PDB file of C-alpha atoms in Angstrom:
ATOM      1  CA  MET A  30     197.907 -83.105  32.349  1.00 56.00           C
ATOM      2  CA  THR A  31     196.210 -82.783  29.013  1.00 66.00           C
ATOM      3  CA  THR A  32     195.646 -79.743  27.251  1.00 82.00           C
ATOM      4  CA  ALA A  33     191.947 -79.580  28.155  1.00 80.00           C
ATOM      5  CA  ASP A  34     192.872 -79.895  31.918  1.00 81.00           C
ATOM      6  CA  GLU A  35     195.464 -77.213  31.562  1.00 86.00           C
ATOM      7  CA  ARG A  36     192.987 -75.082  29.906  1.00 89.00           C
ATOM      8  CA  LEU A  37     190.337 -75.668  32.623  1.00 89.00           C
ATOM      9  CA  GLN A  38     193.217 -75.051  35.332  1.00 89.00           C
ATOM     10  CA  THR A  39     193.933 -71.875  33.778  1.00 93.00           C
ATOM     11  CA  ILE A  40     190.453 -70.730  33.584  1.00 94.00           C
ATOM     12  CA  TRP A  41     190.063 -71.752  37.271  1.00 94.00           C
ATOM     13  CA  GLU A  42     193.015 -69.615  38.448  1.00 94.00           C
ATOM     14  CA  GLY A  43     191.531 -66.691  36.586  1.00 95.00           C
ATOM     15  CA  CYS A  44     188.186 -67.477  38.341  1.00 94.00           C
ATOM     16  CA  LEU A  45     189.923 -67.385  41.713  1.00 94.00           C
ATOM     17  CA  SER A  46     191.338 -64.054  40.900  1.00 93.00           C
ATOM     18  CA  ASN A  47     187.732 -62.768  40.345  1.00 92.00           C
ATOM     19  CA  ASP A  48     188.315 -62.516  36.384  1.00 94.00           C
ATOM     20  CA  ARG A  49     184.887 -62.092  35.118  1.00 94.00           C
ATOM     21  CA  LYS A  50     186.152 -63.243  31.559  1.00 96.00           C
ATOM     22  CA  CYS A  51     187.429 -66.506  33.137  1.00 95.00           C
ATOM     23  CA  GLN A  52     184.079 -67.015  34.936  1.00 94.00           C
ATOM     24  CA  GLU A  53     182.133 -66.646  31.774  1.00 95.00           C
ATOM     25  CA  GLN A  54     184.571 -69.113  30.150  1.00 95.00           C
ATOM     26  CA  LEU A  55     184.018 -71.673  32.876  1.00 95.00           C
ATOM     27  CA  TYR A  56     180.369 -71.193  32.698  1.00 96.00           C
ATOM     28  CA  ARG A  57     180.301 -71.662  28.703  1.00 95.00           C
ATOM     29  CA  LEU A  58     182.725 -74.814  29.107  1.00 94.00           C
ATOM     30  CA  LEU A  59     180.851 -76.654  31.640  1.00 95.00           C
ATOM     31  CA  ALA A  60     177.273 -75.418  31.548  1.00 95.00           C
ATOM     32  CA  PRO A  61     176.160 -77.865  28.747  1.00 95.00           C
ATOM     33  CA  ARG A  62     177.591 -80.864  31.049  1.00 94.00           C
ATOM     34  CA  MET A  63     176.118 -79.600  34.129  1.00 95.00           C
ATOM     35  CA  LEU A  64     172.608 -78.905  32.501  1.00 95.00           C
ATOM     36  CA  ALA A  65     172.610 -82.453  31.689  1.00 92.00           C
ATOM     37  CA  VAL A  66     173.092 -83.400  35.256  1.00 92.00           C
ATOM     38  CA  CYS A  67     170.485 -80.822  36.068  1.00 93.00           C
ATOM     39  CA  MET A  68     167.898 -82.335  33.608  1.00 91.00           C
ATOM     40  CA  ARG A  69     167.870 -85.747  35.478  1.00 88.00           C
ATOM     41  CA  TYR A  70     166.298 -83.928  38.630  1.00 88.00           C
ATOM     42  CA  ALA A  71     164.417 -81.519  36.918  1.00 87.00           C
ATOM     43  CA  THR A  72     160.718 -81.869  35.671  1.00 83.00           C
ATOM     44  CA  ASP A  73     161.483 -79.774  32.521  1.00 86.00           C
ATOM     45  CA  LYS A  74     164.417 -77.657  30.917  1.00 90.00           C
ATOM     46  CA  ASP A  75     163.179 -74.504  32.703  1.00 91.00           C
ATOM     47  CA  GLU A  76     163.466 -75.976  35.928  1.00 90.00           C
ATOM     48  CA  ALA A  77     166.922 -77.425  35.134  1.00 93.00           C
ATOM     49  CA  GLN A  78     168.149 -73.987  33.998  1.00 94.00           C
ATOM     50  CA  ASP A  79     167.066 -72.615  37.376  1.00 93.00           C
ATOM     51  CA  ILE A  80     169.053 -75.307  39.156  1.00 94.00           C
ATOM     52  CA  LEU A  81     172.076 -74.769  37.012  1.00 96.00           C
ATOM     53  CA  GLN A  82     171.943 -71.066  37.599  1.00 95.00           C
ATOM     54  CA  GLU A  83     171.540 -71.537  41.405  1.00 95.00           C
ATOM     55  CA  GLY A  84     174.368 -74.134  41.284  1.00 96.00           C
ATOM     56  CA  PHE A  85     176.610 -71.861  39.211  1.00 96.00           C
ATOM     57  CA  ILE A  86     176.073 -68.812  41.905  1.00 94.00           C
ATOM     58  CA  LYS A  87     176.739 -71.310  44.917  1.00 95.00           C
ATOM     59  CA  MET A  88     180.057 -72.622  43.024  1.00 95.00           C
ATOM     60  CA  PHE A  89     181.250 -69.095  42.280  1.00 94.00           C
ATOM     61  CA  ARG A  90     180.457 -67.966  46.069  1.00 94.00           C
ATOM     62  CA  ASN A  91     182.256 -70.863  47.300  1.00 93.00           C
ATOM     63  CA  MET A  92     185.404 -71.266  44.873  1.00 93.00           C
ATOM     64  CA  LYS A  93     187.857 -70.916  47.621  1.00 91.00           C
ATOM     65  CA  ASN A  94     186.486 -74.193  49.299  1.00 92.00           C
ATOM     66  CA  TYR A  95     187.567 -76.379  46.328  1.00 92.00           C
ATOM     67  CA  ARG A  96     190.905 -77.708  47.938  1.00 88.00           C
ATOM     68  CA  GLY A  97     192.167 -79.426  44.717  1.00 85.00           C
ATOM     69  CA  GLU A  98     191.323 -83.007  45.650  1.00 85.00           C
ATOM     70  CA  GLY A  99     189.667 -84.797  42.980  1.00 85.00           C
ATOM     71  CA  SER A 100     188.400 -83.177  39.760  1.00 88.00           C
ATOM     72  CA  LEU A 101     187.248 -79.575  39.421  1.00 91.00           C
ATOM     73  CA  GLU A 102     184.418 -80.707  37.272  1.00 92.00           C
ATOM     74  CA  GLY A 103     183.444 -83.589  39.797  1.00 92.00           C
ATOM     75  CA  TRP A 104     183.290 -80.914  42.531  1.00 93.00           C
ATOM     76  CA  ILE A 105     181.193 -78.575  40.512  1.00 94.00           C
ATOM     77  CA  ARG A 106     178.822 -81.678  39.515  1.00 93.00           C
ATOM     78  CA  ARG A 107     178.358 -82.278  43.154  1.00 92.00           C
ATOM     79  CA  ILE A 108     177.178 -78.831  43.831  1.00 94.00           C
ATOM     80  CA  MET A 109     174.557 -79.003  40.893  1.00 95.00           C
ATOM     81  CA  VAL A 110     173.261 -82.468  42.499  1.00 92.00           C
ATOM     82  CA  HIS A 111     173.126 -80.804  45.839  1.00 91.00           C
ATOM     83  CA  CYS A 112     171.155 -77.636  44.546  1.00 92.00           C
ATOM     84  CA  ALA A 113     168.787 -80.007  42.936  1.00 89.00           C
ATOM     85  CA  ILE A 114     168.199 -81.857  46.155  1.00 86.00           C
ATOM     86  CA  SER A 115     167.895 -78.465  48.096  1.00 86.00           C
ATOM     87  CA  ARG A 116     165.379 -77.267  45.392  1.00 83.00           C
ATOM     88  CA  TYR A 117     163.323 -80.663  45.591  1.00 76.00           C
ATOM     89  CA  ARG A 118     163.222 -80.398  49.468  1.00 75.00           C
ATOM     90  CA  LYS A 119     161.937 -76.788  49.452  1.00 74.00           C
ATOM     91  CA  LEU A 120     159.316 -77.044  46.605  1.00 66.00           C
ATOM     92  CA  LYS A 121     157.580 -80.320  47.502  1.00 55.00           C
ATOM     93  CA  PRO A 122     157.134 -82.695  50.441  1.00 50.00           C
ATOM     94  CA  MET A 123     157.963 -86.216  49.713  1.00 46.00           C
ATOM     95  CA  VAL A 124     154.795 -88.246  48.679  1.00 45.00           C
ATOM     96  CA  LEU A 125     155.034 -91.903  47.532  1.00 44.00           C
ATOM     97  CA  VAL A 126     153.002 -92.794  44.549  1.00 44.00           C
ATOM     98  CA  GLU A 127     151.371 -96.097  44.492  1.00 42.00           C
ATOM     99  CA  ASP A 128     149.582 -96.119  41.035  1.00 40.00           C
ATOM    100  CA  PHE A 129     151.430 -94.341  38.417  1.00 41.00           C
ATOM    101  CA  SER A 130     150.342 -96.139  35.471  1.00 39.00           C
ATOM    102  CA  ALA A 131     147.983 -93.516  34.061  1.00 37.00           C
ATOM    103  CA  GLU A 132     150.656 -91.233  33.537  1.00 41.00           C
ATOM    104  CA  THR A 133     153.239 -93.127  31.548  1.00 38.00           C
ATOM    105  CA  GLU A 134     152.136 -92.536  28.118  1.00 39.00           C
ATOM    106  CA  MET A 135     155.003 -91.343  26.034  1.00 39.00           C
ATOM    107  CA  PRO A 136     155.240 -91.017  22.481  1.00 41.00           C
ATOM    108  CA  ILE A 137     157.923 -93.489  20.823  1.00 38.00           C
ATOM    109  CA  SER A 138     160.744 -91.395  19.563  1.00 42.00           C
ATOM    110  CA  LYS A 139     162.349 -92.138  16.326  1.00 42.00           C
ATOM    111  CA  SER A 140     165.308 -93.250  18.260  1.00 44.00           C
ATOM    112  CA  TYR A 141     163.750 -96.265  19.735  1.00 45.00           C
ATOM    113  CA  ASN A 142     165.046 -99.540  18.196  1.00 43.00           C
ATOM    114  CA  ASP A 143     165.397-103.252  18.552  1.00 43.00           C
ATOM    115  CA  ASN A 144     168.533-102.600  20.768  1.00 38.00           C
ATOM    116  CA  GLY A 145     166.596-100.955  23.273  1.00 59.00           C
ATOM    117  CA  LEU A 146     166.247 -97.220  24.318  1.00 65.00           C
ATOM    118  CA  GLU A 147     168.740 -94.690  23.761  1.00 74.00           C
ATOM    119  CA  ALA A 148     170.045 -92.638  26.553  1.00 74.00           C
ATOM    120  CA  LYS A 149     167.792 -89.586  25.702  1.00 78.00           C
ATOM    121  CA  ASP A 150     164.722 -91.803  25.492  1.00 80.00           C
ATOM    122  CA  LEU A 151     165.513 -93.367  28.788  1.00 81.00           C
ATOM    123  CA  MET A 152     166.031 -89.935  30.393  1.00 82.00           C
ATOM    124  CA  LYS A 153     162.567 -88.775  29.246  1.00 85.00           C
ATOM    125  CA  LEU A 154     161.272 -91.869  30.942  1.00 88.00           C
ATOM    126  CA  VAL A 155     163.063 -91.157  34.137  1.00 89.00           C
ATOM    127  CA  GLN A 156     161.884 -87.401  33.906  1.00 88.00           C
ATOM    128  CA  LYS A 157     158.285 -88.810  34.114  1.00 90.00           C
ATOM    129  CA  LEU A 158     158.969 -90.434  37.402  1.00 91.00           C
ATOM    130  CA  PRO A 159     157.465 -88.671  40.418  1.00 90.00           C
ATOM    131  CA  LYS A 160     160.023 -86.232  42.058  1.00 88.00           C
ATOM    132  CA  THR A 161     160.940 -88.524  44.847  1.00 90.00           C
ATOM    133  CA  TYR A 162     161.268 -91.525  42.842  1.00 93.00           C
ATOM    134  CA  ARG A 163     163.453 -89.527  40.036  1.00 92.00           C
ATOM    135  CA  SER A 164     165.632 -88.113  42.764  1.00 91.00           C
ATOM    136  CA  VAL A 165     166.389 -91.515  44.609  1.00 93.00           C
ATOM    137  CA  PHE A 166     166.688 -93.085  41.070  1.00 93.00           C
ATOM    138  CA  ASN A 167     169.203 -90.645  39.884  1.00 90.00           C
ATOM    139  CA  MET A 168     171.290 -90.273  43.099  1.00 91.00           C
ATOM    140  CA  TYR A 169     171.742 -94.069  43.394  1.00 92.00           C
ATOM    141  CA  ALA A 170     171.829 -95.242  39.848  1.00 89.00           C
ATOM    142  CA  ILE A 171     173.611 -92.398  38.128  1.00 85.00           C
ATOM    143  CA  GLU A 172     175.618 -90.338  40.653  1.00 87.00           C
ATOM    144  CA  GLY A 173     176.452 -93.292  42.842  1.00 89.00           C
ATOM    145  CA  TYR A 174     175.142 -92.353  46.282  1.00 91.00           C
ATOM    146  CA  SER A 175     174.568 -94.992  49.020  1.00 93.00           C
ATOM    147  CA  HIS A 176     171.287 -95.361  50.457  1.00 93.00           C
ATOM    148  CA  GLN A 177     172.467 -93.874  53.801  1.00 93.00           C
ATOM    149  CA  GLU A 178     173.557 -90.858  51.920  1.00 91.00           C
ATOM    150  CA  ILE A 179     170.339 -90.721  49.791  1.00 92.00           C
ATOM    151  CA  GLY A 180     168.447 -90.801  53.081  1.00 90.00           C
ATOM    152  CA  SER A 181     170.394 -88.171  54.896  1.00 89.00           C
ATOM    153  CA  SER A 182     170.064 -85.722  51.798  1.00 87.00           C
ATOM    154  CA  LEU A 183     166.603 -86.304  51.084  1.00 88.00           C
ATOM    155  CA  GLY A 184     165.313 -86.574  54.777  1.00 88.00           C
ATOM    156  CA  MET A 185     164.168 -90.117  54.790  1.00 90.00           C
ATOM    157  CA  SER A 186     165.462 -93.596  56.202  1.00 91.00           C
ATOM    158  CA  GLU A 187     167.778 -95.691  54.563  1.00 92.00           C
ATOM    159  CA  LEU A 188     164.821 -98.453  54.083  1.00 92.00           C
ATOM    160  CA  LEU A 189     162.696 -95.940  52.503  1.00 93.00           C
ATOM    161  CA  SER A 190     165.266 -95.015  50.083  1.00 93.00           C
ATOM    162  CA  ARG A 191     165.733 -98.671  49.275  1.00 94.00           C
ATOM    163  CA  THR A 192     162.082 -99.173  48.759  1.00 94.00           C
ATOM    164  CA  THR A 193     161.763 -95.941  46.495  1.00 94.00           C
ATOM    165  CA  LEU A 194     164.392 -97.186  44.324  1.00 94.00           C
ATOM    166  CA  HIS A 195     162.942-100.522  43.928  1.00 94.00           C
ATOM    167  CA  ARG A 196     159.524 -98.822  43.149  1.00 94.00           C
ATOM    168  CA  ALA A 197     161.219 -96.281  40.621  1.00 93.00           C
ATOM    169  CA  ARG A 198     162.822 -99.441  38.655  1.00 93.00           C
ATOM    170  CA  ALA A 199     159.480-101.051  38.732  1.00 93.00           C
ATOM    171  CA  ILE A 200     157.666 -98.009  37.070  1.00 93.00           C
ATOM    172  CA  LEU A 201     160.633 -97.641  34.649  1.00 90.00           C
ATOM    173  CA  LYS A 202     160.357-101.256  33.568  1.00 88.00           C
ATOM    174  CA  GLU A 203     156.448-101.006  33.346  1.00 89.00           C
ATOM    175  CA  MET A 204     156.917 -97.769  31.062  1.00 87.00           C
ATOM    176  CA  ILE A 205     159.604 -99.647  28.946  1.00 85.00           C
ATOM    177  CA  GLY A 206     157.395-102.655  28.651  1.00 83.00           C
ATOM    178  CA  LYS A 207     154.507-100.522  27.424  1.00 83.00           C
ATOM    179  CA  LEU A 208     156.682 -98.908  24.767  1.00 78.00           C
ATOM    180  CA  THR A 209     157.881-102.301  23.523  1.00 73.00           C
ATOM    181  CA  MET A 210     154.386-103.446  23.393  1.00 74.00           C
ATOM    182  CA  ARG A 211     153.273-100.293  21.523  1.00 70.00           C
ATOM    183  CA  GLU A 212     156.308-100.723  19.142  1.00 65.00           C
ATOM    184  CA  GLU A 213     155.333-104.193  18.328  1.00 63.00           C
ATOM    185  CA  HIS A 214     151.782-103.218  17.773  1.00 61.00           C
ATOM    186  CA  CYS A 215     152.977-100.517  15.458  1.00 63.00           C
ATOM    187  CA  LEU A 216     155.152-103.019  13.621  1.00 61.00           C
ATOM    188  CA  ALA A 217     152.469-105.812  13.273  1.00 60.00           C
ATOM    189  CA  GLY A 218     149.725-103.231  12.436  1.00 54.00           C
TER     190      GLY A 218
END
């Protein structure tokens, strides 16, 4: 066990004893990483922070359910993803979008270069996807869920999950293509 793992374990033991200082330490330690997870599912930072808060509340209420199997951070990450999915299901019914091209304008960030997009730029594009597409894309491509798990979580068929992922990828390719064309145009002009 590394010192970071030992520190996390010590903080976790304090959390299990309802030590408020340890709970705050755990929050401060993991909140930035968990916020990044929440941002993948949220429309903006405010929504991501709401998901983060809900996730930590749920995690603190269910601390006793962590059995020590797998990493603690992985368990908390899964709670954040489930909170994002729950929020998505409550707030908006699923709608498939056929024509997304009008909403794909995005200013080119200075971090765009000849080698492609940096992670933060790609995440900006992913955040521009419609909610259903964004959720399926994140769950499959980033979190590693199967289409069967995605279907169960989002209340859709496995086939619809596959179709939605295909469409999300197509939209992302189109957006990246537009950025590339605009970048080439700016360089030429």
